[in-house]
Amino acid sequence: MTPAQGGGAADGAALAIRGLRKEYVRGKPVLRNINLAFAPQGLSAVIGPSGTGKSTLVRCINRLVEPTAGEVLFLGRDLARLSGRDLRQARRRIGMVFQEFNLVERLSVMENVLSGRLGYLAPWKAWLRRFPPEDVARAFETLEAVGLGGFANQRADSLSGGQRQRVGIARALMQGPQLLLADEPTSSLDPRTSVEIMELLRSMGEARSIPVIVNMHDVELARRFANRIIGMSDGLVVYDGNSSGLSDDVLKSIYGGEDWLA
Amino acid sequence: MAAKTGLREAPFPPNWAARFGWIVLAAYVLYAASTMEFTWARFVSGLDNGARFLDKMFPPDFARWELLRKGLLESLEMAALASFLGILLSLPIGLAAARNLMPAWASWPARALIALCRSFHPVIVAILFVKAVGFGPLAGILALTVASVGFIGKLFAEAIEEISLKQVEAVRATGAPFMSLIHFGVMPQVLSRFIGFATYQLDSNLRNSTMVGIVGAGGIGGTLFAAFQRFDYDFVAAILISIIALIMIGEVLAVRVRKVFSSDTRESGEED
């Protein structure tokens, strides 16, 4: 496994980030200068201490956060320059899974899953719930695939954490994504459910041959599931490689200190 | 020991500003009472008058029930129309006024409009509309519509400002167009509260629709005012009893409507 190195050419890469910089407060960059390229397949884990800009990095890709400078090349376009309809059409192809699931609590599981199709549907049809039959059929299939067959008519707020995250993944998959982002998808879950969710993310990414980028806190979980690990510290990428290269020295450079490693 | 205790800060330090405020308030209330001839003697001499008035009201006289029915139905229709128009208008205005979803260029004009609708009592607005469009229910309907937009618009905007933006963010991330974002990300979070505001306003419009008639804007209020002026106190009593009945029926209906629309209890709270 030789992951594309940061800063390298974007040839053949599904997603390339160049010179990405983000400042929420002027002069205090959260992301300094991020250069990364992602191969068309494989699960990449982004690890690093809290507040180092992992969430910001992921959100700069689908522009839930506005980058201050830099390029995000995806499907032949620079996402950082898009706006309006172009931006929405690009977002349709990027599925996203959230730490706190972010389901619409008062809608049913089916409505939440079908909201992954909203980018493809005229608003008045969405309002009247007139989704195309093939979308509805695919929603049922996707619910089966994530292990939630029979839950379609439950309200989202009646589900457990693990079930909610499965709905979140189903919603992202319904978009027909070319890229899957996950912002700490297991941080609100118990260890066993975390493993199940990571397995689901990896297998769904493999089945669709799309890259999966996952922010995470759990280094062991990252080692276990990621083909590639990106270590961030202080707004910069300080490690980029496979999990076998993730030595104690590298972890020290990512998280600082060493007492915690004992 | 005692010296040491003396060095500590007071456990309940006096708030001199608050004490001063209470004294000023009390002084002002006493002053206001003195200038208004607000005395016990004045009240007792008035009681006599009140007793005679009540005496004339009983028994209530329902002989002119056709006039009564016409006025009540007119009030009801005014309230229904004004509530419908008000709800329809306050949806977009309230949405535009929500500062967490809308840019300042949209929210400030919307907030200004809502503030304007709220600044006058419906009776004052009714007087303005009577001058503008003439006597009759149209003026009343317009006045109550303005009141509805002010009330529902403000509360709706506040409800939207309290929603969870995480749910909105997730829908936005799917590439949903703006109107779909509203339908799927925002409305489910505020719908049951909106129904609550709307039924409350319907109730309020019903009460106010019996009043704007006093200034000539249609409804039972005009009949009531005329009866007062002709000293037909038994007919006044009949009108008042009818209004009470109407409001109570409205209250019962509002509760029913809220139950039908409220999805709060549906399937939730079964697990977790």
mmCIF file of N, CA and C in Angstrom, chain B residues 101-162:
data_model
loop_
_atom_site.group_PDB
_atom_site.id
_atom_site.type_symbol
_atom_site.label_atom_id
_atom_site.label_comp_id
_atom_site.label_asym_id
_atom_site.label_seq_id
_atom_site.Cartn_x
_atom_site.Cartn_y
_atom_site.Cartn_z
ATOM 1 N N LEU B 101 -30.783 31.729 10.052
ATOM 2 C CA LEU B 101 -30.852 31.165 8.702
ATOM 3 C C LEU B 101 -30.736 32.224 7.624
ATOM 4 N N MET B 102 -31.125 33.456 7.963
ATOM 5 C CA MET B 102 -31.227 34.493 6.941
ATOM 6 C C MET B 102 -30.132 35.539 7.098
ATOM 7 N N PRO B 103 -29.683 36.092 5.961
ATOM 8 C CA PRO B 103 -28.721 37.190 6.043
ATOM 9 C C PRO B 103 -29.395 38.447 6.596
ATOM 10 N N ALA B 104 -28.589 39.363 7.078
ATOM 11 C CA ALA B 104 -29.117 40.559 7.736
ATOM 12 C C ALA B 104 -30.033 41.357 6.808
ATOM 13 N N TRP B 105 -29.743 41.361 5.503
ATOM 14 C CA TRP B 105 -30.578 42.181 4.607
ATOM 15 C C TRP B 105 -31.994 41.656 4.523
ATOM 16 N N ALA B 106 -32.211 40.386 4.858
ATOM 17 C CA ALA B 106 -33.570 39.841 4.859
ATOM 18 C C ALA B 106 -34.185 39.921 6.245
ATOM 19 N N SER B 107 -33.388 39.632 7.275
ATOM 20 C CA SER B 107 -33.978 39.524 8.604
ATOM 21 C C SER B 107 -34.343 40.895 9.191
ATOM 22 N N TRP B 108 -33.547 41.931 8.894
ATOM 23 C CA TRP B 108 -33.873 43.221 9.516
ATOM 24 C C TRP B 108 -35.184 43.816 9.013
ATOM 25 N N PRO B 109 -35.430 43.851 7.682
ATOM 26 C CA PRO B 109 -36.744 44.345 7.246
ATOM 27 C C PRO B 109 -37.889 43.501 7.802
ATOM 28 N N ALA B 110 -37.717 42.176 7.843
ATOM 29 C CA ALA B 110 -38.781 41.311 8.350
ATOM 30 C C ALA B 110 -39.039 41.597 9.828
ATOM 31 N N ARG B 111 -37.952 41.776 10.584
ATOM 32 C CA ARG B 111 -38.124 42.069 12.012
ATOM 33 C C ARG B 111 -38.777 43.421 12.226
ATOM 34 N N ALA B 112 -38.426 44.372 11.363
ATOM 35 C CA ALA B 112 -39.029 45.704 11.473
ATOM 36 C C ALA B 112 -40.536 45.617 11.197
ATOM 37 N N LEU B 113 -40.906 44.842 10.176
ATOM 38 C CA LEU B 113 -42.318 44.685 9.832
ATOM 39 C C LEU B 113 -43.086 44.056 11.001
ATOM 40 N N ILE B 114 -42.496 43.020 11.599
ATOM 41 C CA ILE B 114 -43.146 42.353 12.732
ATOM 42 C C ILE B 114 -43.300 43.318 13.903
ATOM 43 N N ALA B 115 -42.249 44.088 14.157
ATOM 44 C CA ALA B 115 -42.305 45.051 15.265
ATOM 45 C C ALA B 115 -43.409 46.077 15.015
ATOM 46 N N LEU B 116 -43.542 46.514 13.759
ATOM 47 C CA LEU B 116 -44.581 47.481 13.403
ATOM 48 C C LEU B 116 -45.968 46.878 13.651
ATOM 49 N N CYS B 117 -46.158 45.608 13.246
ATOM 50 C CA CYS B 117 -47.451 44.949 13.427
ATOM 51 C C CYS B 117 -47.794 44.805 14.908
ATOM 52 N N ARG B 118 -46.752 44.702 15.738
ATOM 53 C CA ARG B 118 -46.984 44.473 17.160
ATOM 54 C C ARG B 118 -47.134 45.742 17.974
ATOM 55 N N SER B 119 -46.805 46.897 17.352
ATOM 56 C CA SER B 119 -46.702 48.094 18.194
ATOM 57 C C SER B 119 -48.064 48.655 18.599
ATOM 58 N N PHE B 120 -49.155 48.367 17.858
ATOM 59 C CA PHE B 120 -50.446 48.921 18.236
ATOM 60 C C PHE B 120 -51.427 47.834 18.641
ATOM 61 N N HIS B 121 -52.293 48.182 19.560
ATOM 62 C CA HIS B 121 -53.380 47.285 19.931
ATOM 63 C C HIS B 121 -54.315 47.124 18.733
ATOM 64 N N PRO B 122 -54.920 45.922 18.566
ATOM 65 C CA PRO B 122 -55.814 45.702 17.420
ATOM 66 C C PRO B 122 -56.895 46.766 17.270
ATOM 67 N N VAL B 123 -57.366 47.321 18.384
ATOM 68 C CA VAL B 123 -58.428 48.326 18.271
ATOM 69 C C VAL B 123 -57.904 49.584 17.580
ATOM 70 N N ILE B 124 -56.671 49.957 17.895
ATOM 71 C CA ILE B 124 -56.082 51.134 17.240
ATOM 72 C C ILE B 124 -55.883 50.858 15.750
ATOM 73 N N VAL B 125 -55.395 49.671 15.443
ATOM 74 C CA VAL B 125 -55.223 49.300 14.033
ATOM 75 C C VAL B 125 -56.575 49.300 13.336
ATOM 76 N N ALA B 126 -57.613 48.818 14.041
ATOM 77 C CA ALA B 126 -58.956 48.785 13.467
ATOM 78 C C ALA B 126 -59.443 50.198 13.150
ATOM 79 N N ILE B 127 -59.173 51.140 14.055
ATOM 80 C CA ILE B 127 -59.571 52.529 13.791
ATOM 81 C C ILE B 127 -58.912 53.025 12.499
ATOM 82 N N LEU B 128 -57.601 52.715 12.354
ATOM 83 C CA LEU B 128 -56.883 53.149 11.145
ATOM 84 C C LEU B 128 -57.520 52.532 9.897
ATOM 85 N N PHE B 129 -57.863 51.243 9.975
ATOM 86 C CA PHE B 129 -58.419 50.587 8.791
ATOM 87 C C PHE B 129 -59.841 51.058 8.511
ATOM 88 N N VAL B 130 -60.616 51.386 9.566
ATOM 89 C CA VAL B 130 -61.954 51.928 9.333
ATOM 90 C C VAL B 130 -61.848 53.239 8.566
ATOM 91 N N LYS B 131 -60.853 54.052 8.952
ATOM 92 C CA LYS B 131 -60.640 55.312 8.224
ATOM 93 C C LYS B 131 -60.198 55.034 6.790
ATOM 94 N N ALA B 132 -59.414 53.964 6.619
ATOM 95 C CA ALA B 132 -58.833 53.690 5.295
ATOM 96 C C ALA B 132 -59.829 53.016 4.354
ATOM 97 N N VAL B 133 -60.523 51.965 4.817
ATOM 98 C CA VAL B 133 -61.379 51.199 3.911
ATOM 99 C C VAL B 133 -62.861 51.299 4.257
ATOM 100 N N GLY B 134 -63.209 52.081 5.267
ATOM 101 C CA GLY B 134 -64.618 52.275 5.596
ATOM 102 C C GLY B 134 -65.112 51.311 6.652
ATOM 103 N N PHE B 135 -66.341 51.590 7.174
ATOM 104 C CA PHE B 135 -66.931 50.739 8.202
ATOM 105 C C PHE B 135 -67.167 49.342 7.675
ATOM 106 N N GLY B 136 -67.166 48.372 8.585
ATOM 107 C CA GLY B 136 -67.530 47.014 8.196
ATOM 108 C C GLY B 136 -66.462 45.996 8.512
ATOM 109 N N PRO B 137 -66.806 44.734 8.281
ATOM 110 C CA PRO B 137 -65.911 43.633 8.682
ATOM 111 C C PRO B 137 -64.562 43.641 7.984
ATOM 112 N N LEU B 138 -64.474 44.225 6.763
ATOM 113 C CA LEU B 138 -63.185 44.217 6.062
ATOM 114 C C LEU B 138 -62.113 44.876 6.924
ATOM 115 N N ALA B 139 -62.466 46.018 7.522
ATOM 116 C CA ALA B 139 -61.505 46.725 8.370
ATOM 117 C C ALA B 139 -61.084 45.850 9.538
ATOM 118 N N GLY B 140 -62.076 45.143 10.127
ATOM 119 C CA GLY B 140 -61.772 44.272 11.259
ATOM 120 C C GLY B 140 -60.858 43.131 10.860
ATOM 121 N N ILE B 141 -61.162 42.524 9.698
ATOM 122 C CA ILE B 141 -60.343 41.405 9.236
ATOM 123 C C ILE B 141 -58.902 41.856 9.032
ATOM 124 N N LEU B 142 -58.729 43.010 8.398
ATOM 125 C CA LEU B 142 -57.375 43.507 8.150
ATOM 126 C C LEU B 142 -56.648 43.793 9.463
ATOM 127 N N ALA B 143 -57.383 44.386 10.412
ATOM 128 C CA ALA B 143 -56.760 44.716 11.694
ATOM 129 C C ALA B 143 -56.291 43.448 12.403
ATOM 130 N N LEU B 144 -57.152 42.417 12.399
ATOM 131 C CA LEU B 144 -56.786 41.174 13.090
ATOM 132 C C LEU B 144 -55.667 40.441 12.346
ATOM 133 N N THR B 145 -55.639 40.589 11.022
ATOM 134 C CA THR B 145 -54.548 39.977 10.259
ATOM 135 C C THR B 145 -53.207 40.584 10.667
ATOM 136 N N VAL B 146 -53.208 41.906 10.791
ATOM 137 C CA VAL B 146 -51.980 42.585 11.205
ATOM 138 C C VAL B 146 -51.527 42.073 12.571
ATOM 139 N N ALA B 147 -52.489 41.939 13.494
ATOM 140 C CA ALA B 147 -52.139 41.442 14.830
ATOM 141 C C ALA B 147 -51.576 40.025 14.752
ATOM 142 N N SER B 148 -52.179 39.190 13.874
ATOM 143 C CA SER B 148 -51.735 37.798 13.762
ATOM 144 C C SER B 148 -50.312 37.722 13.228
ATOM 145 N N VAL B 149 -50.037 38.549 12.207
ATOM 146 C CA VAL B 149 -48.682 38.540 11.634
ATOM 147 C C VAL B 149 -47.666 38.937 12.701
ATOM 148 N N GLY B 150 -48.020 39.931 13.498
ATOM 149 C CA GLY B 150 -47.104 40.377 14.545
ATOM 150 C C GLY B 150 -46.817 39.279 15.552
ATOM 151 N N PHE B 151 -47.882 38.621 16.001
ATOM 152 C CA PHE B 151 -47.718 37.616 17.060
ATOM 153 C C PHE B 151 -47.056 36.340 16.535
ATOM 154 N N ILE B 152 -47.685 35.726 15.511
ATOM 155 C CA ILE B 152 -47.148 34.442 15.025
ATOM 156 C C ILE B 152 -45.772 34.650 14.410
ATOM 157 N N GLY B 153 -45.616 35.727 13.647
ATOM 158 C CA GLY B 153 -44.328 35.991 12.995
ATOM 159 C C GLY B 153 -43.198 36.067 14.001
ATOM 160 N N LYS B 154 -43.433 36.783 15.099
ATOM 161 C CA LYS B 154 -42.377 36.935 16.104
ATOM 162 C C LYS B 154 -42.037 35.597 16.765
ATOM 163 N N LEU B 155 -43.083 34.883 17.203
ATOM 164 C CA LEU B 155 -42.820 33.617 17.898
ATOM 165 C C LEU B 155 -42.244 32.562 16.952
ATOM 166 N N PHE B 156 -42.702 32.573 15.703
ATOM 167 C CA PHE B 156 -42.193 31.620 14.723
ATOM 168 C C PHE B 156 -40.702 31.881 14.479
ATOM 169 N N ALA B 157 -40.353 33.149 14.323
ATOM 170 C CA ALA B 157 -38.943 33.489 14.111
ATOM 171 C C ALA B 157 -38.099 33.040 15.302
ATOM 172 N N GLU B 158 -38.633 33.261 16.514
ATOM 173 C CA GLU B 158 -37.879 32.858 17.705
ATOM 174 C C GLU B 158 -37.737 31.340 17.789
ATOM 175 N N ALA B 159 -38.804 30.635 17.385
ATOM 176 C CA ALA B 159 -38.740 29.163 17.397
ATOM 177 C C ALA B 159 -37.664 28.687 16.427
ATOM 178 N N ILE B 160 -37.594 29.311 15.266
ATOM 179 C CA ILE B 160 -36.588 28.903 14.282
ATOM 180 C C ILE B 160 -35.181 29.207 14.807
ATOM 181 N N GLU B 161 -35.058 30.324 15.526
ATOM 182 C CA GLU B 161 -33.732 30.673 16.028
ATOM 183 C C GLU B 161 -33.244 29.703 17.098
ATOM 184 N N GLU B 162 -34.161 28.889 17.640
ATOM 185 C CA GLU B 162 -33.755 27.937 18.687
ATOM 186 C C GLU B 162 -33.548 26.521 18.161
#
